[in-house]
Short mmCIF file of C-alpha atoms in Angstrom, two decimals:
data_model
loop_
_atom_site.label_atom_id
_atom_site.label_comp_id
_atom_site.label_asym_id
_atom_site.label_seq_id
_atom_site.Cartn_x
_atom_site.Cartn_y
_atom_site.Cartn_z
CA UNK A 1 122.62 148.21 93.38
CA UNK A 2 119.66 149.98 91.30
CA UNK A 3 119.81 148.69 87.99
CA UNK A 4 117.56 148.99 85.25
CA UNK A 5 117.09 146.16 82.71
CA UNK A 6 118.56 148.30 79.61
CA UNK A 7 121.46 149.55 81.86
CA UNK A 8 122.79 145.79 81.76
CA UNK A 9 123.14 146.17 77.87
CA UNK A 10 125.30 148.88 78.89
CA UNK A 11 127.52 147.08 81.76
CA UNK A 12 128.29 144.15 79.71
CA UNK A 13 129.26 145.76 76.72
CA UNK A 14 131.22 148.67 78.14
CA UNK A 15 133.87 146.44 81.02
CA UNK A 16 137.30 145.38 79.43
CA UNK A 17 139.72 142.94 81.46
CA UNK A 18 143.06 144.37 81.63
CA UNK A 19 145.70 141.78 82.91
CA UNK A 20 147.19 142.46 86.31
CA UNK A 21 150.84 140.90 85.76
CA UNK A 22 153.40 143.61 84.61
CA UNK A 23 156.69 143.78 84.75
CA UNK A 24 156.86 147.18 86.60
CA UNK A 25 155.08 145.84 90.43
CA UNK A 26 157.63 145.75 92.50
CA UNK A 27 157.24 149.28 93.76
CA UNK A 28 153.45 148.57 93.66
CA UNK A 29 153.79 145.07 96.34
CA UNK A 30 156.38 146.74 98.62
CA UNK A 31 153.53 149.84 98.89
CA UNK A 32 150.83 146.82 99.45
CA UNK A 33 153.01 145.16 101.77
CA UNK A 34 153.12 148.27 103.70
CA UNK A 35 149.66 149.23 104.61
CA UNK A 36 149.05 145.46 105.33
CA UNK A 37 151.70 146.03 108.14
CA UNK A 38 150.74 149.28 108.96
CA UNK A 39 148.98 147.90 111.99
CA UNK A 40 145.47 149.26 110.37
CA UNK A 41 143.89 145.79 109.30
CA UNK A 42 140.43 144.58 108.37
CA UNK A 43 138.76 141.65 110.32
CA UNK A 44 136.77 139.59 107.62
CA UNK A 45 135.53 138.24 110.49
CA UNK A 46 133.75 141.43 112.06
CA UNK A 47 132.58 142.00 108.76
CA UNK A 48 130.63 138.48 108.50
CA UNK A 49 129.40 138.68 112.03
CA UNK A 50 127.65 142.49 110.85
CA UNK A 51 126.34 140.29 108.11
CA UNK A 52 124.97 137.47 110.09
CA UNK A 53 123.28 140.39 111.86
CA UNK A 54 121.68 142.34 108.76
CA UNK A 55 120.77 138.18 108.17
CA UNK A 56 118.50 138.13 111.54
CA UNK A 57 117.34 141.80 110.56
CA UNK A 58 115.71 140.70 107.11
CA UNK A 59 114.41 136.87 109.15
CA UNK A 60 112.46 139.13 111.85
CA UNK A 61 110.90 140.92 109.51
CA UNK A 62 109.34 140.64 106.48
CA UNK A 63 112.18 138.68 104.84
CA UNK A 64 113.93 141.81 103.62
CA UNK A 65 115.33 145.35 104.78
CA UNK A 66 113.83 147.62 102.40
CA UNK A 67 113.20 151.41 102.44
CA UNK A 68 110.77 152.27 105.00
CA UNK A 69 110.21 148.69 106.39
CA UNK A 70 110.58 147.70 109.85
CA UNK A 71 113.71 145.61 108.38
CA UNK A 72 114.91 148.61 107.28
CA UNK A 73 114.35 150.51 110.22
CA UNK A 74 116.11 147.90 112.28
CA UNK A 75 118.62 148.12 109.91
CA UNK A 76 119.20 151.54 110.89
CA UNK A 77 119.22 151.08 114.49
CA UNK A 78 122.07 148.66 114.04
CA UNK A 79 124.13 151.38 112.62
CA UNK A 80 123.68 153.84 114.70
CA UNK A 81 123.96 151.53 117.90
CA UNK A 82 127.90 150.63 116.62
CA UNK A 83 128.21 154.56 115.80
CA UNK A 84 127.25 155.05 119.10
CA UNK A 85 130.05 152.35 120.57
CA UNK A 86 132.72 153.52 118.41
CA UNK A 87 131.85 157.31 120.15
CA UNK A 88 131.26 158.82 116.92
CA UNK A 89 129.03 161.71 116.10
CA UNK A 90 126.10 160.68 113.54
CA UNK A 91 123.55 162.82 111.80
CA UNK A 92 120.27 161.70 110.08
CA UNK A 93 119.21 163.14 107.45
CA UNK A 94 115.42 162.41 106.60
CA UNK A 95 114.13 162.25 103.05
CA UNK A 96 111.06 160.85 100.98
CA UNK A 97 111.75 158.94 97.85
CA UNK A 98 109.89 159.24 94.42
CA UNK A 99 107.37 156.67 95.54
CA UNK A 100 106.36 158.76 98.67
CA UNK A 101 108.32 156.46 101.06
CA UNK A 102 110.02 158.48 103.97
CA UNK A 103 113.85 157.17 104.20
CA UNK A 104 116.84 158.21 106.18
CA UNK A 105 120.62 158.33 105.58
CA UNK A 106 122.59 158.41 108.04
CA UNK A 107 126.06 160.28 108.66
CA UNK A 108 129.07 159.24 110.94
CA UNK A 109 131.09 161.86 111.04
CA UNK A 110 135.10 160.86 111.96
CA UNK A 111 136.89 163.75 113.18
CA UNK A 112 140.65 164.25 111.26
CA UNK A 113 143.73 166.47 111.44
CA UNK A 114 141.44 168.69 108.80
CA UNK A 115 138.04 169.30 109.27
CA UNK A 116 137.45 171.79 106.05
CA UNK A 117 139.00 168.47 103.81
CA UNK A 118 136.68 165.57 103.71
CA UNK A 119 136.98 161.92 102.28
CA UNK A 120 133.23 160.76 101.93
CA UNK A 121 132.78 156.80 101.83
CA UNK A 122 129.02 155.45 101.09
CA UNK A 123 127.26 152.11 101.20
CA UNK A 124 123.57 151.73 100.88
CA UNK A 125 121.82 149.75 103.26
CA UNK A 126 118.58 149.43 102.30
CA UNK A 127 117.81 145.83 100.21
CA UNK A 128 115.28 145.24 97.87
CA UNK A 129 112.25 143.77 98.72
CA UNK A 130 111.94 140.71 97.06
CA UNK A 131 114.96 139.68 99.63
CA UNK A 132 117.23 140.41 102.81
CA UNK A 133 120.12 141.96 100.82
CA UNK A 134 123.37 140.72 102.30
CA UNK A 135 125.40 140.96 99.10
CA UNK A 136 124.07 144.05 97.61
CA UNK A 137 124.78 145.73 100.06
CA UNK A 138 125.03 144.58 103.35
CA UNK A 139 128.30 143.58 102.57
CA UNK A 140 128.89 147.33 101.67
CA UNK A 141 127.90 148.45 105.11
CA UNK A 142 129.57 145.64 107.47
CA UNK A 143 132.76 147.19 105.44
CA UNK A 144 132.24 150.76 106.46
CA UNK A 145 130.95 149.09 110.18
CA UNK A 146 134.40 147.76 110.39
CA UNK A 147 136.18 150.69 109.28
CA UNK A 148 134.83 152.77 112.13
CA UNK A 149 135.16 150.10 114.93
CA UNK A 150 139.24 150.14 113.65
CA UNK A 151 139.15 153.93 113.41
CA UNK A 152 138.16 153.82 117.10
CA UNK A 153 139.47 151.09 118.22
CA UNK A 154 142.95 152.44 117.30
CA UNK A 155 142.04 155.93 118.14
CA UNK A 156 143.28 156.67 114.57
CA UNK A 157 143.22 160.57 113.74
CA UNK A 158 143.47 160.50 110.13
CA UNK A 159 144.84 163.73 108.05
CA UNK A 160 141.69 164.01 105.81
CA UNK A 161 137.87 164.23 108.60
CA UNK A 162 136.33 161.04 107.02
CA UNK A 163 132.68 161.23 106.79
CA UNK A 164 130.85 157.36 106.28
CA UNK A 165 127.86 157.78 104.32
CA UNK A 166 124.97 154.99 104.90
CA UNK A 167 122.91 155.77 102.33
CA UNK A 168 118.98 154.36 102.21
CA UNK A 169 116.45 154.17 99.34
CA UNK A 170 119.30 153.25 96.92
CA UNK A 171 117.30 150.51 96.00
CA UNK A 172 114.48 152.91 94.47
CA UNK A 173 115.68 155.61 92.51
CA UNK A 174 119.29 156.22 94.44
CA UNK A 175 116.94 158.16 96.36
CA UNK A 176 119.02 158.77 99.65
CA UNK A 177 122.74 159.84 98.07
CA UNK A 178 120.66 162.20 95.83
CA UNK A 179 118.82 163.88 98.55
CA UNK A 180 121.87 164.17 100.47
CA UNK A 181 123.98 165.94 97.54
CA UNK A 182 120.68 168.16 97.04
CA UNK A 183 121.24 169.71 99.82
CA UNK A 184 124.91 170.69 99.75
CA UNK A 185 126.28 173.79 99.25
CA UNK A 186 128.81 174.50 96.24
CA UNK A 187 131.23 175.18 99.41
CA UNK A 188 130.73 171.96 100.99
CA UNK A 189 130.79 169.94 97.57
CA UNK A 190 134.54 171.59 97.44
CA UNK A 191 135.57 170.13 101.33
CA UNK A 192 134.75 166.52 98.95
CA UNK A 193 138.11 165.30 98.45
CA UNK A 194 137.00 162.29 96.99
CA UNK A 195 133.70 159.93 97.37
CA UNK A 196 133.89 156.04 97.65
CA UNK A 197 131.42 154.07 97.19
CA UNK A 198 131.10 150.48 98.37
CA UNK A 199 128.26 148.02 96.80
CA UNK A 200 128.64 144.44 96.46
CA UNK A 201 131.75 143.29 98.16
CA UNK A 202 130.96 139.46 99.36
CA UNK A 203 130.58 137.98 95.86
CA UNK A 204 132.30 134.80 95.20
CA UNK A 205 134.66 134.80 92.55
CA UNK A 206 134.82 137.88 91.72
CA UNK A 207 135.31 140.40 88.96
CA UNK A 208 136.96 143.45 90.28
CA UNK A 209 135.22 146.65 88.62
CA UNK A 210 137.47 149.80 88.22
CA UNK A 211 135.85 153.21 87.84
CA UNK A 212 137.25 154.52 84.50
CA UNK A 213 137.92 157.83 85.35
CA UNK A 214 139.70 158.85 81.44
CA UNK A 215 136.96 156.75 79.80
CA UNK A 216 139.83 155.28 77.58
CA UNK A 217 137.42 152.08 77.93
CA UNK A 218 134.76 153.41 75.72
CA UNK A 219 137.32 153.91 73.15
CA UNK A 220 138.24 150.40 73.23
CA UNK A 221 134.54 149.34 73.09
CA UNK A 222 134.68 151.28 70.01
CA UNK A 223 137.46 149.79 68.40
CA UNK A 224 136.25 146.28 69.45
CA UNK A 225 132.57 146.97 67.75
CA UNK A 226 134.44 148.32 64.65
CA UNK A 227 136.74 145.10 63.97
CA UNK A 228 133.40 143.20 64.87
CA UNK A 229 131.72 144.92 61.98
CA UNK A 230 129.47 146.68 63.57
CA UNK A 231 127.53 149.58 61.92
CA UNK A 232 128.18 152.98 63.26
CA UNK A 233 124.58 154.31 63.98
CA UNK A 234 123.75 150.69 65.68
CA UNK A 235 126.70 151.23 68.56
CA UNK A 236 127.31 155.28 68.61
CA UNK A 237 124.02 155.88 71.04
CA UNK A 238 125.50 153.35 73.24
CA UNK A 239 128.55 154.78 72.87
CA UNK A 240 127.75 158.73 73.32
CA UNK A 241 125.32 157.88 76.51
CA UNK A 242 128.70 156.59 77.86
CA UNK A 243 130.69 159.71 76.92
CA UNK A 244 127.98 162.13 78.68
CA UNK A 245 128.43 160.70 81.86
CA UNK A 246 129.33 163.53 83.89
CA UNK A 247 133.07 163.10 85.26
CA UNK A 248 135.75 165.66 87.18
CA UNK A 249 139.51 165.92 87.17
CA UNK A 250 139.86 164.06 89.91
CA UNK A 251 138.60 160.64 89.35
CA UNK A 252 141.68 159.40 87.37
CA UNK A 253 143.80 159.60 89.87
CA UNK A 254 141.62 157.21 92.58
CA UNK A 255 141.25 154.76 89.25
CA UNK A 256 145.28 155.01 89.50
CA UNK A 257 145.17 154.20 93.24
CA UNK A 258 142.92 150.88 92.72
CA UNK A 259 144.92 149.61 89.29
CA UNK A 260 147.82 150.06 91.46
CA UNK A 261 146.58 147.80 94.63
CA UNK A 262 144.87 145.24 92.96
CA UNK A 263 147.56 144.84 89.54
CA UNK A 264 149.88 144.21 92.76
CA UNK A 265 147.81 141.41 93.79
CA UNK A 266 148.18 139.74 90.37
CA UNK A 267 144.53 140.69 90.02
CA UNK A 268 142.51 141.19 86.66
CA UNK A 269 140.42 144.43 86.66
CA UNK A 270 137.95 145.68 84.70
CA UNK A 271 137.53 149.16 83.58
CA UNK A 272 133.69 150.47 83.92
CA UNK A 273 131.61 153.24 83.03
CA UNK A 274 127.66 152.16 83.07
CA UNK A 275 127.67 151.33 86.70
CA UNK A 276 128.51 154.59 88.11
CA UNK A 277 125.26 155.45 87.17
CA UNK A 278 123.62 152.91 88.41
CA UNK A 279 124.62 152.89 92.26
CA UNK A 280 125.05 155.92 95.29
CA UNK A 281 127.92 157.06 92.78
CA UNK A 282 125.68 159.02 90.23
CA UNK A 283 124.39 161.87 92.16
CA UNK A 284 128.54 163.05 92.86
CA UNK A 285 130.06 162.27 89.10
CA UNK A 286 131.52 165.68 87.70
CA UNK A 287 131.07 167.54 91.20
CA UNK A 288 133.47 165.21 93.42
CA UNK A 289 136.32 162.80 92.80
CA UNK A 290 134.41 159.44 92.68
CA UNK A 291 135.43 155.82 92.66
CA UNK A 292 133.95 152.62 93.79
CA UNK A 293 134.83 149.13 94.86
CA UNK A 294 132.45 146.78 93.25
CA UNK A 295 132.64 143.06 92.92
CA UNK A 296 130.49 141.17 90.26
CA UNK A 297 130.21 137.41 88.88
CA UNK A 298 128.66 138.29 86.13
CA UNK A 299 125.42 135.55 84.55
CA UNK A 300 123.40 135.49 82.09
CA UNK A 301 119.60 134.15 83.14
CA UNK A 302 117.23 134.26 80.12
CA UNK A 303 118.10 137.28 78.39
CA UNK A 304 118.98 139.28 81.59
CA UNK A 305 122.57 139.77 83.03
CA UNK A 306 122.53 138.78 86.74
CA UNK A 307 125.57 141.00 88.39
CA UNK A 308 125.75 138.29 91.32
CA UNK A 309 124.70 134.79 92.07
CA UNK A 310 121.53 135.35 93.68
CA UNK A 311 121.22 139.32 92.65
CA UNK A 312 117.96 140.89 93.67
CA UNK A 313 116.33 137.52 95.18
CA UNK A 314 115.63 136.11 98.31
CA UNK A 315 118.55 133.55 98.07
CA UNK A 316 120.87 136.96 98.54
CA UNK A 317 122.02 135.65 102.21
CA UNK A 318 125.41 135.15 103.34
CA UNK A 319 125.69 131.79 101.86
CA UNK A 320 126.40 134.32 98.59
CA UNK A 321 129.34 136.02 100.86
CA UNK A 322 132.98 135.07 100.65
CA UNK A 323 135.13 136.22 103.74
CA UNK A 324 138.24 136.56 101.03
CA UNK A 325 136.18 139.15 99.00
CA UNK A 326 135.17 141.46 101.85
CA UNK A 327 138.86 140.70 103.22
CA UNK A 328 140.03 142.29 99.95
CA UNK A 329 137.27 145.03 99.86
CA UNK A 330 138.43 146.07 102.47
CA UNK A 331 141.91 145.88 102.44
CA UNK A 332 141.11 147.88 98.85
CA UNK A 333 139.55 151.06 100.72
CA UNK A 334 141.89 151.03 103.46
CA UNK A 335 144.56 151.54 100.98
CA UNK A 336 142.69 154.16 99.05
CA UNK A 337 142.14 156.25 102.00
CA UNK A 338 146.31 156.25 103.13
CA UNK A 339 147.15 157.43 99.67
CA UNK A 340 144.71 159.83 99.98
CA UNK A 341 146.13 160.93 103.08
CA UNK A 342 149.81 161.09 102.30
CA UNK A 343 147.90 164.11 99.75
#
């Protein structure tokens, strides 16, 4: 995740917890119950051995899997060698970022009933390169890695083409998801039924970050400043940077779809804003639907918020990965994408 220093001002300040226990569930947990029986199930266990992988990647090479890097190129290989397996056709799509570094994102496309209507899902997979990257995100990508193999695997022929997006150079300037909108055309922007992005899904006890597709949490940040006594001009900025942030009609029903799976799980949420500006979600807000399944354990080192144990480092390794999270990751985006089929 690409995060500037003054963007975690933003992040802390603008999440809310809403409580996941309400009276009204029941219809939610029999829907849950459902996909999880559904015969389409996530293997945790895939997912970790894709990470143990990406692990090796960053150990042969340099210690990381950065844009441009031979840890990033082997990265690449990796995905495109289980594209290959799962019989899937890929694309790459070259690009250079804003520090002259030539990336590439790469495409897999998965044929449904529909090919005009398209559900886009994204991870980046390049790390930064002070480490090897297997929270943020090659926890994203062994999620989308074990989507396909179960799409193909079960010779699934969804209603909605999906399209998995592995996105590079997010790491410096959210290079690759920008380059790739760029170049589409106001026609193919429409096929976009919805874009979901996928960023650090291993962390250990984690808090479960909602896209706020209303906004309704800014409002409540602004109540909660104005019964802290807080002076107007020293939170509206804040507040009005939040409010810009491009957004389309769309997006509150996906928020909908995610309250609704994890509130059945008994599971807090948090409402957020800042970070879809700060991952492979920014270039699509306002042109697509958009959401995003994003687990942080939010700490404070010095005066800097760390979004994970470990975030940005070279301790990032799957020690920082719990199987449960990515279990529920991905049981989260398989249930997105069958409500967005029954559409």
């Amino acid at each position: 995740m690409f995060l500037k220093k003054i963007l975690a001002v933003c992040v802390l300040s603008s999440m809310f917890a809403i409580s996941g226990c309400q009276k009204n569930e029941q219809d939610s947990k029999e829907k849950i119950e459902d996909v999880s029986q559904s015969g389409f199930k996530m293997d945790a266990a895939q997912m970790m051995t894709h990470l143990h992988a990406f692990e090796q990647i960053a150990k042969q090479h340099g210690g990381n899997r950065a844009v441009g890097t031979q840890g990033g190129l082997a990265s690449a290989d990796y995905i495109l060698d289980h594209a290959k397996k799962a019989g899937f056709t890929t694309e790459l799509q070259a690009f250079e970022n804003r520090e002259k570094t030539k990336g590439q994102n790469i495409i897999v496309e998965i044929p449904g009933e529909s090919k005009q209507d398209i559900i886009l899902l994204g991870a980046h997979y390049d790390s930064v390169k002070m480490g090897p990257g297997i929270n943020d995100n090659a926890s994203g990508v062994a999620l989308l890695l074990e989507l396909m193999a179960q799409l193909s695997q079960q010779n699934i022929k969804p209603k909605h083409s999906i399209h998995l997006a592995f996105w590079d150079s997010e790491e410096v300037g959210i290079a690759g998801s920008q380059a790739y909108v760029k170049k589409l055309t106001a026609e193919q922007l429409k096929a976009i039924k919805a874009y979901i992005n996928v960023d650090m899904v291993g962390t250990k006890d984690p808090e479960i970050l909602i896209a706020d597709g209303d906004k309704s949490s800014v409002d409540e940040m602004e109540k909660m400043l104005k019964e802290r006594g807080m002076q107007e001009q020293d939170y509206k900025p804040l507040l009005d940077g939040l409010r810009s942030i491009p957004s389309h009609s769309g997006d509150l029903a996906l928020e909908n779809t995610l309250k609704e799976f994890f509130k059945a799980k008994n599971l807090k949420i948090k409402e957020d804003v800042a970070t879809l500006t700060a991952s492979d979600t920014a270039p699509f807000l306002g042109k697509v639907p958009v959401t995003s399944v994003i687990l942080f354990n939010e700490q404070m080192k010095g005066d800097e918020l760390e979004f994970a144990p470990c975030y940005h480092k070279a301790c990032d390794t799957i020690e920082q990965v719990d199987p449960k999270s990515m279990q529920l990751a991905g049981d989260a985006v398989v249930y997105l994408l069958q409500s967005l089929d029954k559409k």
